[in-house]
Coordinates of C-alpha atoms in Angstrom, one line a residue:
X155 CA -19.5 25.0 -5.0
X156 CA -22.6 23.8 -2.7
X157 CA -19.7 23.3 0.3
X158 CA -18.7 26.9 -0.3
X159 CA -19.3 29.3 2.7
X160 CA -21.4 31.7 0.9
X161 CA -22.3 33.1 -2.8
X162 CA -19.5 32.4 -4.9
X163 CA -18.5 35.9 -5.6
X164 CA -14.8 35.2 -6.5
X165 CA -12.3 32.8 -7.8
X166 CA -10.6 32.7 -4.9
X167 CA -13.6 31.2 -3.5
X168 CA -14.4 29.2 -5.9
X169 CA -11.0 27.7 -5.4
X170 CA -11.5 27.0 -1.7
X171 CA -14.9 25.4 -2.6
X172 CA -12.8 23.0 -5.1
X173 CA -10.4 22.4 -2.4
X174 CA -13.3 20.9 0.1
X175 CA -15.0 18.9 -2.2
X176 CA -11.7 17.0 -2.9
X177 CA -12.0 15.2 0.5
X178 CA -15.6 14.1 -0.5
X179 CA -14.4 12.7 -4.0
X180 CA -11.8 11.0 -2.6
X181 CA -13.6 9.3 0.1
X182 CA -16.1 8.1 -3.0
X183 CA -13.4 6.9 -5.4
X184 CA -11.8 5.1 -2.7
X185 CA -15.2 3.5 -1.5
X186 CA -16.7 2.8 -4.8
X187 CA -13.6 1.7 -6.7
X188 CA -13.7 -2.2 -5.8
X189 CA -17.7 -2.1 -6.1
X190 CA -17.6 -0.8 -9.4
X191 CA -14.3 -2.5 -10.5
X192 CA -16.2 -5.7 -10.0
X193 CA -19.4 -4.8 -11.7
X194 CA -17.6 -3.6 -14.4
X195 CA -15.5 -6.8 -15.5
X196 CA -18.3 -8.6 -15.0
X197 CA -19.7 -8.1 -18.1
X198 CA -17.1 -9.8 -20.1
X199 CA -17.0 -12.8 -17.4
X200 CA -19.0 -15.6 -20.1
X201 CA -20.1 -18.9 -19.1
X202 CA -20.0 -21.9 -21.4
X203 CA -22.5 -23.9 -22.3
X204 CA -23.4 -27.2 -25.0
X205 CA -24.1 -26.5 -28.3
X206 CA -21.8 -23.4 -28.3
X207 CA -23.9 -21.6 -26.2
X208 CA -22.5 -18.5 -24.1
X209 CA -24.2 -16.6 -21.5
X210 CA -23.2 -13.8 -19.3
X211 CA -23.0 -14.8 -15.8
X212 CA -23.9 -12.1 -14.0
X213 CA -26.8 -12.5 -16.3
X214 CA -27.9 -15.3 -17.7
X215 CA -30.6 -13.3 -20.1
X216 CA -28.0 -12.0 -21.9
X217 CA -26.0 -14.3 -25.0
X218 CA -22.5 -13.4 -24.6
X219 CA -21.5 -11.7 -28.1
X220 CA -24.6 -10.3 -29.0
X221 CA -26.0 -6.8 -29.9
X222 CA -27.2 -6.2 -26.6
X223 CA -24.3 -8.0 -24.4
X224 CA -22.4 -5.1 -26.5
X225 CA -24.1 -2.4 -25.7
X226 CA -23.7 -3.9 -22.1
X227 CA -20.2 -4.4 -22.8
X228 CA -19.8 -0.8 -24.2
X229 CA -20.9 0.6 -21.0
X230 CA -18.3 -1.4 -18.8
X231 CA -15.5 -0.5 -20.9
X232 CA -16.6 2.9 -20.4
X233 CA -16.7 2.7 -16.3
X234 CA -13.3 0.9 -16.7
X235 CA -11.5 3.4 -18.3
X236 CA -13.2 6.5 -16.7
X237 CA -13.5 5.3 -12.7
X238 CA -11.1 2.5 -13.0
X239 CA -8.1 4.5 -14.4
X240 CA -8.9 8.1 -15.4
X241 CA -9.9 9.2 -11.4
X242 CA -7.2 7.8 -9.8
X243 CA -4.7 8.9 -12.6
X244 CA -6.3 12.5 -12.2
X245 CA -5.6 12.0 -8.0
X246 CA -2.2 10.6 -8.5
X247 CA -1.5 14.2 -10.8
X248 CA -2.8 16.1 -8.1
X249 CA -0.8 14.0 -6.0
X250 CA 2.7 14.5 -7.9
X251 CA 1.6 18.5 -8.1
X252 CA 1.3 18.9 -4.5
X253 CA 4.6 17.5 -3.4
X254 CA 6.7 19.4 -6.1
X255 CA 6.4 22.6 -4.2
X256 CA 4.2 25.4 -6.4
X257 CA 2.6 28.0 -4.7
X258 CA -0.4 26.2 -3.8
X259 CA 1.2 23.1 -3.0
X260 CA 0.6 23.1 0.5
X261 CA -3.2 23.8 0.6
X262 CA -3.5 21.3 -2.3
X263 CA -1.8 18.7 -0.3
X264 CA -3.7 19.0 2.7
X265 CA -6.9 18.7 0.4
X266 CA -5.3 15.8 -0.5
X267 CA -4.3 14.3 2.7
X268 CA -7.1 11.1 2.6
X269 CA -4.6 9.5 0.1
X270 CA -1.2 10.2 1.5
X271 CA -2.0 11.6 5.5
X272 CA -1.9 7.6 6.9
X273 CA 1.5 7.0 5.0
X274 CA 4.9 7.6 4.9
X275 CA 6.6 10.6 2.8
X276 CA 8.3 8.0 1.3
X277 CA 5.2 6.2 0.3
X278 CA 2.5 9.1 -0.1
X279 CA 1.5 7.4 -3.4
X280 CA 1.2 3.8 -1.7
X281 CA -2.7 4.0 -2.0
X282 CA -2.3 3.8 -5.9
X283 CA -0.6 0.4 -5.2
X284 CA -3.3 -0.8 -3.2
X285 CA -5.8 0.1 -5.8
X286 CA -3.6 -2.0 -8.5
X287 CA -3.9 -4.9 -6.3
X288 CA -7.6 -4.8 -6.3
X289 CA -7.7 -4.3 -10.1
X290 CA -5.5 -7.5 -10.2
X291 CA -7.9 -8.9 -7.4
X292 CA -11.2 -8.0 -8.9
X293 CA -10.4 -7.5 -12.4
X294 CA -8.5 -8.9 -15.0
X295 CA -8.4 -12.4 -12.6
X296 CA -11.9 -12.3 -13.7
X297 CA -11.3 -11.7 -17.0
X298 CA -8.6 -14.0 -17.9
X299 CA -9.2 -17.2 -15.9
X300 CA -12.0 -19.0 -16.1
X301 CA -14.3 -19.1 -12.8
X302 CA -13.6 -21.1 -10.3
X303 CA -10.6 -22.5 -12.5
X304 CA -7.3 -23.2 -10.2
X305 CA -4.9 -21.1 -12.5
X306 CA -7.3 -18.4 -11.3
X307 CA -7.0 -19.2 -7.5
X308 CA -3.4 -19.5 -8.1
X309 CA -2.1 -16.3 -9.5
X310 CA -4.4 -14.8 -6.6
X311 CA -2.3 -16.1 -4.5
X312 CA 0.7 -15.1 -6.2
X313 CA -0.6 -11.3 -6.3
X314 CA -1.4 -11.8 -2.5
X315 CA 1.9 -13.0 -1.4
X316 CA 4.1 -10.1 -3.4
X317 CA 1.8 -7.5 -2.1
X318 CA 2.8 -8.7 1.5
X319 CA 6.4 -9.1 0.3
X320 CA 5.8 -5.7 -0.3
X321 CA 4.5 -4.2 2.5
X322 CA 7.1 -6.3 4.7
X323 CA 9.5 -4.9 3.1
X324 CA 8.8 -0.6 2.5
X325 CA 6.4 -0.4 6.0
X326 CA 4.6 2.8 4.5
X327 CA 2.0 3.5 7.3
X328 CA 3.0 5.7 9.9
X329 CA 2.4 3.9 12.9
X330 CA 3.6 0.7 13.6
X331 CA -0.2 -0.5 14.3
X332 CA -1.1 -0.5 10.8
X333 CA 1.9 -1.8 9.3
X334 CA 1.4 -4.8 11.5
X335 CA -2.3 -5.0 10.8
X336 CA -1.7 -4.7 7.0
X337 CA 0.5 -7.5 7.1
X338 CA -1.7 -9.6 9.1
X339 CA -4.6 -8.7 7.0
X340 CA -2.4 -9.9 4.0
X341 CA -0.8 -12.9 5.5
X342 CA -4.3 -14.1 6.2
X343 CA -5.5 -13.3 2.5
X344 CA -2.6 -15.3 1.3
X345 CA -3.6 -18.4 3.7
X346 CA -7.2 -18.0 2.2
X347 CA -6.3 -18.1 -1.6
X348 CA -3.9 -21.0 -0.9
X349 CA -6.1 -23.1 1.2
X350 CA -8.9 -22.7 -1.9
X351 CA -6.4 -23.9 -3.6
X352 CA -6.0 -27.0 -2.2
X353 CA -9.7 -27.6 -1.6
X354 CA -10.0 -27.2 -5.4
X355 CA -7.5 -30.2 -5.6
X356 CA -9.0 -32.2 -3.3
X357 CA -12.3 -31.9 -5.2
X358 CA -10.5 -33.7 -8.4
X359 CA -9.4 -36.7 -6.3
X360 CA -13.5 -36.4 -4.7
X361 CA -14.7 -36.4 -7.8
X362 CA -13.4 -39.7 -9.3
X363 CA -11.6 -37.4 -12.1
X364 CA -7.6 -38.8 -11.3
X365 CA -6.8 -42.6 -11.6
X366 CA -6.0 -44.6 -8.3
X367 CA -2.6 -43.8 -8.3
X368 CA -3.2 -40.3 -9.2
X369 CA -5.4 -40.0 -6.5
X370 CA -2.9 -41.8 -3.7
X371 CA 0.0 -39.0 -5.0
X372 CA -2.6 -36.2 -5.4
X373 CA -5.2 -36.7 -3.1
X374 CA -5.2 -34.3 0.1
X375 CA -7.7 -35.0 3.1
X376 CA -9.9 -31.6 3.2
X377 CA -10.3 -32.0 7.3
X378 CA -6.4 -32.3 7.7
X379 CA -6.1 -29.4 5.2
X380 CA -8.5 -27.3 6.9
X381 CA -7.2 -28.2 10.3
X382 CA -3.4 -27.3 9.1
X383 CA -4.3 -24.0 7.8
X384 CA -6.6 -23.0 10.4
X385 CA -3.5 -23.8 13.0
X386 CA -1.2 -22.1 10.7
X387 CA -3.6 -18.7 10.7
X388 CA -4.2 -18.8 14.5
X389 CA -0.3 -19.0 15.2
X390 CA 0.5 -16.3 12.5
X391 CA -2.4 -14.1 14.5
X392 CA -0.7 -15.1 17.9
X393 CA 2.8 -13.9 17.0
X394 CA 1.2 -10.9 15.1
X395 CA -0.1 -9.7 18.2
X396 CA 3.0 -10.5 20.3
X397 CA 5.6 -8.5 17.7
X398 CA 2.9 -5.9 17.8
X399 CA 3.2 -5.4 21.2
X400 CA 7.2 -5.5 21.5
X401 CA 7.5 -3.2 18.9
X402 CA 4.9 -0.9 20.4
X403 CA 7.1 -1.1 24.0
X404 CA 10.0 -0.3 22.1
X405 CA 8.8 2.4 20.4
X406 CA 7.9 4.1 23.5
X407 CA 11.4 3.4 24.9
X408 CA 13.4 5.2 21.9
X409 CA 11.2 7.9 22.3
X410 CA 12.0 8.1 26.2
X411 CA 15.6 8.2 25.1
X412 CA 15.4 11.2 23.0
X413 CA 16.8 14.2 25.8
X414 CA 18.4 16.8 26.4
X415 CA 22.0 15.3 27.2
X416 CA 21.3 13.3 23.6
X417 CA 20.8 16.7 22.1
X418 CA 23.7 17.7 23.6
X419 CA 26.2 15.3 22.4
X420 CA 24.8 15.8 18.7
X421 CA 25.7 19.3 19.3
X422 CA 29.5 18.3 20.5
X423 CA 29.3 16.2 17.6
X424 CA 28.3 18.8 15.1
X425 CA 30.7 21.1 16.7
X426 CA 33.4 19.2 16.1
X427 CA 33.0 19.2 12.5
X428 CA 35.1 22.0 10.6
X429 CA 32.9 23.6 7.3
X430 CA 35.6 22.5 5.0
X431 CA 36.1 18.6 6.1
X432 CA 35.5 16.2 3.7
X433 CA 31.6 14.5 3.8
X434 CA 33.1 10.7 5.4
X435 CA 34.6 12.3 8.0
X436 CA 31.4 14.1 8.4
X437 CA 29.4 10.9 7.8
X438 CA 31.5 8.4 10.2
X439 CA 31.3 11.0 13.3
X440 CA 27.4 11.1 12.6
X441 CA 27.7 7.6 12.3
X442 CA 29.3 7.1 16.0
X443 CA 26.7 9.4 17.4
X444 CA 23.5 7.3 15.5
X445 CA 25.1 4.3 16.5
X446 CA 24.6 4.8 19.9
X447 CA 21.7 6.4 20.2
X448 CA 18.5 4.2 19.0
X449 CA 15.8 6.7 19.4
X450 CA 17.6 7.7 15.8
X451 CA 14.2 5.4 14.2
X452 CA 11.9 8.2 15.5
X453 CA 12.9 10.6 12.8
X454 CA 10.7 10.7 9.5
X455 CA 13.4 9.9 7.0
X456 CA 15.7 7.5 8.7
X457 CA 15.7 3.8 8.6
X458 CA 16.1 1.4 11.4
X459 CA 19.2 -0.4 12.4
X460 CA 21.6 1.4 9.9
X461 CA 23.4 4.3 11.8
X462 CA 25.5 4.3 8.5
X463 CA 22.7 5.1 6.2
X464 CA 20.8 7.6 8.7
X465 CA 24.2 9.5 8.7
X466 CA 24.3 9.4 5.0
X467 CA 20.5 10.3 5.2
X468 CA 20.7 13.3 7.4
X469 CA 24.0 14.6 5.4
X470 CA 22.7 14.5 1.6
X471 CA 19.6 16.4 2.8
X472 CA 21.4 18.9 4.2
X473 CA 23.4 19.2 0.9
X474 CA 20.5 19.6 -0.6
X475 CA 19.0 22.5 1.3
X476 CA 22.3 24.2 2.2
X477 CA 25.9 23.6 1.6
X478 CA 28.0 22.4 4.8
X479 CA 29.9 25.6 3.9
X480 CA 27.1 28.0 4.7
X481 CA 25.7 26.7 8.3
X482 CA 25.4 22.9 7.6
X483 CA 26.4 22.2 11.2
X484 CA 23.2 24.2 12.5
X485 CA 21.1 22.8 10.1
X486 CA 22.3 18.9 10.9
X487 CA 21.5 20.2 14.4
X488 CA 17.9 21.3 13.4
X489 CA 17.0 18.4 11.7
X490 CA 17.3 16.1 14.1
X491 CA 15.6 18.2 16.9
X492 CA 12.4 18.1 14.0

């Protein structure tokens, strides 16, 4: 209500205030939530001592199962399930709401654009799935391994390598920039968590805790390591930056291919197509067309390299909106100028 231009004299107002201060509460949530993830699992992260002893380790005052580690504890549980699941639950709602179409979808979704404006439509909700990897990260890795134990350092790495998997795989940002970057950013996560882990092994074979011969089979030198990994990153960065720049050049060229006399050809295409032929004829003439015209991976819904599947794409939508029957040609036409 403070962001409201004026008194609040209305509900329509007070609407429009509620509307603006979405922006701000996102950008909070999304800046806070590892910060007080962390914080907040803390507080069951124990350290054990001799003598049965157990201390908190964020603070060693506190005696891990006692009156006031619980009221302690009480007070994380109650960050967990409000900041930790309840906000972004309540965002991912408002999320689902705006994309089904009401009639104050599109205001609502524009309110909502930090979360879904740098992806794809296809992954509008992929912010969720980078706040479940930083639960993972932050938060029950904490909670269930012991620190600085190597089962800990290992499922890290297992959580870092399918979230790159992931992101390989889907390519939810918009530009080609960030899904490289993301991937790069991942790629050298994954290096990280796996190059702990094998410092952590080298410090059993350091610290006289293996036999001889486990020691000869287990052993690893931590300069060679180091020196492996750090060759291994700098290459990976390297060819990062040279894909990056061939995909960028190609981009610009299917995007210099997209003209007139392309348009053209789609329209003899489309013409060709009677209202009452059967939907593969219709799909292997689109098909042709695609085929030979790469710029087809500048439209929003269509996927690269599969002429087949953007033809298939491009049809079902239009079934969708409007039966072939009743001016699909025109609209097959329109959607590809969009």
């Amino acid at each position: 209500l403070w962001l409201a231009p004026g008194p609040c004299t209305s509900w329509a107002v007070e609407v429009e205030a509620l509307y603006r201060t979405l922006y701000l509460e996102q950008l909070v949530s999304f800046v806070s939530f590892p910060t007080v993830s962390s914080i907040a699992f803390s507080a069951f992260e124990c350290e054990h001592f001799d003598g049965g002893l157990s201390l908190l380790k964020a603070d060693y005052h506190i005696q891990c199962h006692s009156a006031r580690w619980a009221g302690t504890a009480a007070l994380a549980v109650g960050a967990i399930l409000l900041h930790v699941f309840l906000i972004p639950l309540c965002f991912l709602a408002l999320l689902v709401h705006a994309q089904r179409g009401s009639s104050d979808a599109s205001r609502l979704h524009q309110a909502m654009g930090f979360l879904h404006a740098p992806y794809q439509r296809h992954s509008s909700a992929w912010e969720f799935v980078e706040m479940a990897k930083k639960l993972l990260l932050v938060g029950f890795a904490r909670v269930l391994f012991e620190a600085g134990s190597i089962s800990r350092l290992l499922i890290a790495s297992i959580i870092a390598l399918c979230s790159l998997t992931f992101l390989t795989l889907r390519r939810p940002y918009l530009t080609i920039q960030n899904n490289y970057l993301n991937v790069a950013l991942n790629f050298a996560l994954a290096c990280i968590l796996l190059l702990c882990v094998g410092f952590k092994m080298g410090e059993l074979s350091d610290d006289g805790a293996l036999s001889s011969e486990y020691r000869h089979e287990f052993g690893l030198s931590s300069i060679l390591m180091s020196g492996v990994f750090g060759a291994f990153v700098v290459s990976g960065a390297l060819l990062f930056l040279v894909f990056l720049v061939l995909e960028v050049r190609e981009e610009h060229r299917r995007a210099s291919l997209l003209s007139q006399s392309d348009l053209g050809r789609l329209q003899q295409v489309c013409s060709d197509v009677g209202p009452l032929l059967q939907s593969g004829d219709i799909i292997d003439q689109l098909t042709d067309f695609f085929a030979g015209n790469k710029h087809t991976a500048d439209l929003a819904e269509l996927e690269f390299g599969q002429p087949e599947g953007a033809a298939r794409d491009i049809y079902h939508h239009m079934r969708v909106c409007d039966p072939l029957a009743d001016g699909g040609k025109e609209r097959i036409i329109a959607e590809v100028e969009a």
